[in-house]
CSV table of C-alpha atoms and ligand atoms in Angstrom, one decimal:
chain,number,residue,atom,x,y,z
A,1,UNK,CA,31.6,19.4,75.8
A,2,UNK,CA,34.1,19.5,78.5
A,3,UNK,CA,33.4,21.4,82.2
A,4,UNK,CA,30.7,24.4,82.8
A,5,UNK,CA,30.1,26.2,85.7
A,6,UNK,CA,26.9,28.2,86.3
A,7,UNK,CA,27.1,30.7,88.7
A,8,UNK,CA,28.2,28.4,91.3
A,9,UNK,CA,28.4,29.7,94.5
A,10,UNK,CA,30.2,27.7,97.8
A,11,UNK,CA,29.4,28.7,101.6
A,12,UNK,CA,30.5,26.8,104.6
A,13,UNK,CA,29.2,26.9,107.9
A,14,UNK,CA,32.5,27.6,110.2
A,15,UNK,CA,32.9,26.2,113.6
A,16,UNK,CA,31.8,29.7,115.4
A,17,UNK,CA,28.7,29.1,113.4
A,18,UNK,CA,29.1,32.1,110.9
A,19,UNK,CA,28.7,31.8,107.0
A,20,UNK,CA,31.8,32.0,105.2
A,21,UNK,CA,31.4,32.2,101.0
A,22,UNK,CA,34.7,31.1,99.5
A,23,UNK,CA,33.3,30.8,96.1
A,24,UNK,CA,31.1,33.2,94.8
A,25,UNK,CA,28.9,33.1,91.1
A,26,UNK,CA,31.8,31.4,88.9
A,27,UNK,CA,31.0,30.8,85.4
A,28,UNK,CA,33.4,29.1,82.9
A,29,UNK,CA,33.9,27.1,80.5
A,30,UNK,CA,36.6,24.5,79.3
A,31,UNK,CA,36.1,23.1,76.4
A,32,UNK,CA,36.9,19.5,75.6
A,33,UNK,CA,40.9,18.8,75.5
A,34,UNK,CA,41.6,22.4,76.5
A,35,UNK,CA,44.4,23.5,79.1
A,36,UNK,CA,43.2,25.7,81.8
A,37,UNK,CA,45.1,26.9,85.1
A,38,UNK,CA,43.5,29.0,87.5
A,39,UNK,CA,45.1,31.4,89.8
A,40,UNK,CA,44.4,33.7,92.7
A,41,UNK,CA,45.3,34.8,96.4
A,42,UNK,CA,45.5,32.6,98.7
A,43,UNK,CA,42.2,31.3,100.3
A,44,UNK,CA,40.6,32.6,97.1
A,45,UNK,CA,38.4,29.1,96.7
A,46,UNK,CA,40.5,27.6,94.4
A,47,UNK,CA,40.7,23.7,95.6
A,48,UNK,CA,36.6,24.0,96.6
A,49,UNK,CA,36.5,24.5,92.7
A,50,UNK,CA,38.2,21.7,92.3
A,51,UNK,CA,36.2,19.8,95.3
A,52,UNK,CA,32.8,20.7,93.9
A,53,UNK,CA,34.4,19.6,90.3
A,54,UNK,CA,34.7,15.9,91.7
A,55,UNK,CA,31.9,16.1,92.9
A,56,UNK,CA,33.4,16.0,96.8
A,57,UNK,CA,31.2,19.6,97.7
A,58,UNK,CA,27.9,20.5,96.0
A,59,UNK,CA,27.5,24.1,95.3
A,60,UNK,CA,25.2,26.0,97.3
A,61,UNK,CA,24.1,27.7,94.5
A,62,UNK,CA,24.6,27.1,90.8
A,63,UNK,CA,25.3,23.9,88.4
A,64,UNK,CA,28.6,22.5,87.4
A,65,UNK,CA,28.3,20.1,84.3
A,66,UNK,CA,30.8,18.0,83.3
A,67,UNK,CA,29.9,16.8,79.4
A,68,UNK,CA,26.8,18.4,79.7
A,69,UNK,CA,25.8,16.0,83.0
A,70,UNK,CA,25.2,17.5,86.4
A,71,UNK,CA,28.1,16.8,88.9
A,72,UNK,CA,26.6,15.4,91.9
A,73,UNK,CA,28.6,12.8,93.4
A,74,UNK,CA,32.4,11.4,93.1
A,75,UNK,CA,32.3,9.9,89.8
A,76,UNK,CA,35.2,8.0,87.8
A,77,UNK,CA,34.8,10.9,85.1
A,78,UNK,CA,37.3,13.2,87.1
A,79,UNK,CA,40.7,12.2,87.8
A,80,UNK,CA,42.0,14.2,91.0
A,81,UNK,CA,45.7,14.3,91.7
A,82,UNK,CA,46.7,16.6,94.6
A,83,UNK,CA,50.2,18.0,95.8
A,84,UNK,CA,50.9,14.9,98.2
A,85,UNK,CA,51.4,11.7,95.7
A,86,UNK,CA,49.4,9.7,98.0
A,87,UNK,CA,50.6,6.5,97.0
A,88,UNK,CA,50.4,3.7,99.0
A,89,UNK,CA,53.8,2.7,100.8
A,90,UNK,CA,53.1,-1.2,100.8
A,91,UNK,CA,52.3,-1.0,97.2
A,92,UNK,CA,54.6,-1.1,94.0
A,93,UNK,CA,54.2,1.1,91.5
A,94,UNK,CA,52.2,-1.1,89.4
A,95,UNK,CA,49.6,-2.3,91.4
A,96,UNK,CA,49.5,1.5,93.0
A,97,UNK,CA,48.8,2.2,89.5
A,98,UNK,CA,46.3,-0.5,89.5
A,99,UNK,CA,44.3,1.0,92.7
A,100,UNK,CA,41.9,3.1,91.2
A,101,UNK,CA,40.6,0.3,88.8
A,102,UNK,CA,40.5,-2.2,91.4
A,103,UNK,CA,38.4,-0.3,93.2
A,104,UNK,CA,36.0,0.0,90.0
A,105,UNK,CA,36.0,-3.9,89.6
A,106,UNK,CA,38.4,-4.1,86.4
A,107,UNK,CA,39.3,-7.4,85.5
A,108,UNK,CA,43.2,-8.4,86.9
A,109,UNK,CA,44.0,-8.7,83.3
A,110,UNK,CA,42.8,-5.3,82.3
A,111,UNK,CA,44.2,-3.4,85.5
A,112,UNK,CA,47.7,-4.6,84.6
A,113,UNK,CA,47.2,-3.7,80.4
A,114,UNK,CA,46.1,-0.4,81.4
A,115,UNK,CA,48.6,0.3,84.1
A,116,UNK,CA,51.6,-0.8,82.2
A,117,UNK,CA,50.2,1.6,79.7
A,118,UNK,CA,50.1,4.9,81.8
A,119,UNK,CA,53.5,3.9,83.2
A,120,UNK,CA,54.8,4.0,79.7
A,121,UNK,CA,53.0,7.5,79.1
A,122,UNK,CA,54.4,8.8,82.5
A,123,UNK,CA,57.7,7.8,81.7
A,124,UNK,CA,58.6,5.2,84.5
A,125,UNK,CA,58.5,2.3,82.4
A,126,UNK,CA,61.2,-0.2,84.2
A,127,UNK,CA,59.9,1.0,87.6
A,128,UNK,CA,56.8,-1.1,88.1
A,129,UNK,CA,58.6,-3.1,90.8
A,130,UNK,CA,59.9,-0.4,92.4
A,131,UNK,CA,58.4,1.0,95.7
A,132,UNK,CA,57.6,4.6,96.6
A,133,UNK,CA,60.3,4.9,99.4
A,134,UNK,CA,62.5,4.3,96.2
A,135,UNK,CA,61.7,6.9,93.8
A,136,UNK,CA,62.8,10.6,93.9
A,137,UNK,CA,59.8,13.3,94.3
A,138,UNK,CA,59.5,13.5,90.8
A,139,UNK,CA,59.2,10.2,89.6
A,140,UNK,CA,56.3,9.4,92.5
A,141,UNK,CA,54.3,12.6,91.4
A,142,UNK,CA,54.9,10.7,87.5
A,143,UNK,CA,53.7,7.5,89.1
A,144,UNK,CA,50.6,9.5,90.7
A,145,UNK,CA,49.4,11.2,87.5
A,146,UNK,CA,49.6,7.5,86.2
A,147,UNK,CA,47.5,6.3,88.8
A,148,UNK,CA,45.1,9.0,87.8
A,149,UNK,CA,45.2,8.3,84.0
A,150,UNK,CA,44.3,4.5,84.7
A,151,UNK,CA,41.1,5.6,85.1
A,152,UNK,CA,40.5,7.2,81.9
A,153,UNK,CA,39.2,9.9,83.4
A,154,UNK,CA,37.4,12.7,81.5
A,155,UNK,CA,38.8,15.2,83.2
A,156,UNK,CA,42.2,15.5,85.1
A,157,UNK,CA,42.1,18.2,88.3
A,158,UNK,CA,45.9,18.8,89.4
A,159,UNK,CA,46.3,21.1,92.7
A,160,UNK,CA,49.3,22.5,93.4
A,161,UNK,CA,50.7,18.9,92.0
A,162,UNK,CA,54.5,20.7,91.6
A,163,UNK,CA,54.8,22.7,94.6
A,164,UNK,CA,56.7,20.8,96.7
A,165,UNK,CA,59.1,19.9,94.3
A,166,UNK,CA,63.1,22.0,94.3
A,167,UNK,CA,63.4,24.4,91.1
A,168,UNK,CA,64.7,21.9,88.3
A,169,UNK,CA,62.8,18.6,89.3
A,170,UNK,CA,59.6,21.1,88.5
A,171,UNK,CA,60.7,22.1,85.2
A,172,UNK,CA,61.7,18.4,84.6
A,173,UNK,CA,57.7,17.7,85.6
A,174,UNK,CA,56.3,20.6,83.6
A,175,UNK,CA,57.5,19.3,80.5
A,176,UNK,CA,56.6,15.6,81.4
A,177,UNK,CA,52.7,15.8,82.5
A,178,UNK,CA,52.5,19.0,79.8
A,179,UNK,CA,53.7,15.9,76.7
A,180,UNK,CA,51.7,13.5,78.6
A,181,UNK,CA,48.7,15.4,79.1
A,182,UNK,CA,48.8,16.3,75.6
A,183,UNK,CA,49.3,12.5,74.1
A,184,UNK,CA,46.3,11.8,76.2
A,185,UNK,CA,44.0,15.1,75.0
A,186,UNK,CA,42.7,14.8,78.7
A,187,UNK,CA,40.5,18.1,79.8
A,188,UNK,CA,42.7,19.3,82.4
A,189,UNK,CA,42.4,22.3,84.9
A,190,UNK,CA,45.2,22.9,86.9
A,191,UNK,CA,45.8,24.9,89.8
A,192,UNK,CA,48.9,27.0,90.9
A,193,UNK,CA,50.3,29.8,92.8
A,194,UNK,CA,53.3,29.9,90.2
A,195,UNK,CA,52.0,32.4,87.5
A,196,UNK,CA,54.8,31.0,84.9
A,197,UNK,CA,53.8,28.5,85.1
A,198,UNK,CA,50.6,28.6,84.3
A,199,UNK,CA,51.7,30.4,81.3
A,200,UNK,CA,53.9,27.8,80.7
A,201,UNK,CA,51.3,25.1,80.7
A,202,UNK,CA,48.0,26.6,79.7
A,203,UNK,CA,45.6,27.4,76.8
A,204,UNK,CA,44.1,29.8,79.1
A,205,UNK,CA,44.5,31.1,82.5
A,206,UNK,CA,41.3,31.8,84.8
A,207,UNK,CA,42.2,34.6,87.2
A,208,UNK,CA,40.6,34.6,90.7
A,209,UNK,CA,39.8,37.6,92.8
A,210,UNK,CA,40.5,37.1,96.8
A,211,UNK,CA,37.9,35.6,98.3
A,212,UNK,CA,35.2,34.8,98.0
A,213,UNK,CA,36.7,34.2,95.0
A,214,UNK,CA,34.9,35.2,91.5
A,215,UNK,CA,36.7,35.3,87.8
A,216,UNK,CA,38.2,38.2,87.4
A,217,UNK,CA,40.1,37.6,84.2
A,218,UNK,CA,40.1,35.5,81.2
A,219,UNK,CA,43.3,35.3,79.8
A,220,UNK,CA,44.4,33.2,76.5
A,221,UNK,CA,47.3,31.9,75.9
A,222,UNK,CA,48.6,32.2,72.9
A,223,UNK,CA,51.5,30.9,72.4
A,224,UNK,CA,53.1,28.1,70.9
A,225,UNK,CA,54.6,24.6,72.6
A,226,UNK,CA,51.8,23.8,75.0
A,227,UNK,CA,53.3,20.5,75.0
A,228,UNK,CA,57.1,21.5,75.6
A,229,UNK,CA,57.1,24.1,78.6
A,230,UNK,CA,60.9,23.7,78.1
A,231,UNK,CA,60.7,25.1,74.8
A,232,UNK,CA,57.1,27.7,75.5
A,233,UNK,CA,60.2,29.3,78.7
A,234,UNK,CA,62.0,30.7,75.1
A,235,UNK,CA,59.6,32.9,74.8
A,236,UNK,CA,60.1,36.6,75.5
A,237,UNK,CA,56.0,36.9,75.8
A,238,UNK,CA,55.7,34.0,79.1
A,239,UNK,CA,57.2,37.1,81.2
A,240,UNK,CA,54.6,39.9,79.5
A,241,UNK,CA,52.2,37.0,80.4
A,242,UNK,CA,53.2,36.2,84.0
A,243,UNK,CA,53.6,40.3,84.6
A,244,UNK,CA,50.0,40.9,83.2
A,245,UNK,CA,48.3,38.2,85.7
A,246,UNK,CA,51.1,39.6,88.7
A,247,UNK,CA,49.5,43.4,88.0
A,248,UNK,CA,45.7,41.6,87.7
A,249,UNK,CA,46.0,39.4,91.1
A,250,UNK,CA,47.4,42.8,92.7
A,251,UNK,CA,49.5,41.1,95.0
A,252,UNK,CA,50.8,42.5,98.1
A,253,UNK,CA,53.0,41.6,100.9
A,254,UNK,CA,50.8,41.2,103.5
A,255,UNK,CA,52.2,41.2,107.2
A,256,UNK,CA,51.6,37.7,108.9
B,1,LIG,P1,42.6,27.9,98.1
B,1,LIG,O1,42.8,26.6,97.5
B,1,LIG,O2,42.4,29.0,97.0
B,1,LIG,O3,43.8,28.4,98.9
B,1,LIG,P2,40.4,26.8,99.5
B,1,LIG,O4,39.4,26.5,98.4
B,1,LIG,O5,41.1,25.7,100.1
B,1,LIG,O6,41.4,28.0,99.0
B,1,LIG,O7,39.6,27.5,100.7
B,1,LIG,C1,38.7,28.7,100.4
B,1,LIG,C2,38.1,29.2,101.8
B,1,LIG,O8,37.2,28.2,102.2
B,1,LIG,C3,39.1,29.2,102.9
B,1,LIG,O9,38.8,30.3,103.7
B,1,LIG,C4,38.9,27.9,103.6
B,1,LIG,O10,39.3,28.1,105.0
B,1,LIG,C5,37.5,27.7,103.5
B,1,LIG,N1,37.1,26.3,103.5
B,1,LIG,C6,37.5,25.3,102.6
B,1,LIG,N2,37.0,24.1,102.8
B,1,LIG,C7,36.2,24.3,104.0
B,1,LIG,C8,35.4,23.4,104.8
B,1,LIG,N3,35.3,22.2,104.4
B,1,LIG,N4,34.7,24.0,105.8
B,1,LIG,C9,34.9,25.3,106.1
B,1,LIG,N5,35.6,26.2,105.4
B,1,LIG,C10,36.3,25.7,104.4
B,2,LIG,MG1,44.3,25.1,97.7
């Protein structure tokens, strides 16, 4: 069934009182186990998609359905893993892990099966002692899409979750949450500034107009290795991809 959005439509009130739309009538859909990035300007709307998809902002107008059921409220269906790991320093890795199903009343004996069991799919297997301070960047963004697997969510959100990384540990992390991802056939929609990436790591690529942000594109990718962005980057087509959704977004140097 996957995620549908129905002409949804997000206004805030701003501080000086005025309306300000940052999301206006986006429809989609992601089907069940399907890939999807989603790019645009900055300020386009993009993370109050993913806000309204965990169910953090209602839409003003419009539905979003996740399996066919109305989002409404924060629900254990969505897994939400930003840019900062947010993992807790006085933790280790395991019972960090372990956090979100505390929180849902999981049995001690449960928490720890399913935890050891994401660390092994993340990678960091051999680390659940470790603290955060004691991990590089990547391996704590590892440890946080862990935490966000424990769950079983049925839908993974991911914004920006690379971005602060240098150049190589982000190609390192591509090709780690892409194989992950994939062993898990989690829904996932992820959101990036970095157009090769998205071709790197999508099915399909949703392409956002400036806001208030509305879909402007559609684009699938069709390529092979969705699993392996180390291998998809072989590819002469990810450039003719990335240059296609450069000359769509329009981007422009814009003075500060
Ligand atoms: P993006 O992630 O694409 O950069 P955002 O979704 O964060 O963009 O924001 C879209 C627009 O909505 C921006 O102009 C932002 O300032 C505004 N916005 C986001 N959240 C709020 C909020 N809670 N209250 C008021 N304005 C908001
Ligand atoms: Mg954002």
């Amino acid at each position: 069934m996957g995620l549908e959005y129905r002409n949804v439509t997000k206004q805030f009130l701003t501080n000086d009182g005025t309306v300000l739309t940052a999301v206006n009538q986006v429809s989609f859909h992601i089907a069940e186990g399907e890939f999807v990035s989603v790019v645009g300007p900055s300020g386009c709307g993009k993370s109050t998609i993913l806000s309204m998809t965990a169910g953090l902002y209602q839409p003003t107008t419009g539905e979003v359905l996740l399996n066919g059921e109305l989002v409404t409220a924060p629900n254990s269906k969505v897994g939400f893993m930003l840019q900062k790991d947010l993992l807790l320093p006085w933790r280790n890795i395991i019972t960090n892990i372990e956090f979100g199903l505390e929180a849902r009343g999981v049995s001690k004996a449960e928490r720890r099966e399913r935890a050891l069991s994401e660390l092994k799919h993340c990678h960091l297997a051999g680390f659940e002692n470790h603290y955060p301070y004691q991990l590089s960047g990547g391996m704590r963004q590892r440890a946080a899409l862990a935490r966000t697997l424990a769950i079983d969510p049925a839908i993974v959100l991911l914004d920006e979750p690379f971005s602060a990384l240098d150049a190589q540990t982000k190609m390192l992390l591509q090709n780690s949450f892409a194989s992950t991802i994939k062993e898990t056939a989690k829904t996932t929609l992820l959101i990036t500034h970095d157009l090769s990436e998205a071709v790197l790591m999508s099915d399909r690529i949703l392409v956002l107009s400036e806001r208030p942000g509305t879909v402007i594109a559609e684009i699938k990718v069709d390529l092979p290795h969705r699993e392996r962005p180390l291998e998809r980057r072989k590819l002469a087509e990810v450039n003719d991809y990335a240059a296609e959704l450069f000359q769509l977004l329009k981007l422009e140097e814009k003075a500060a």
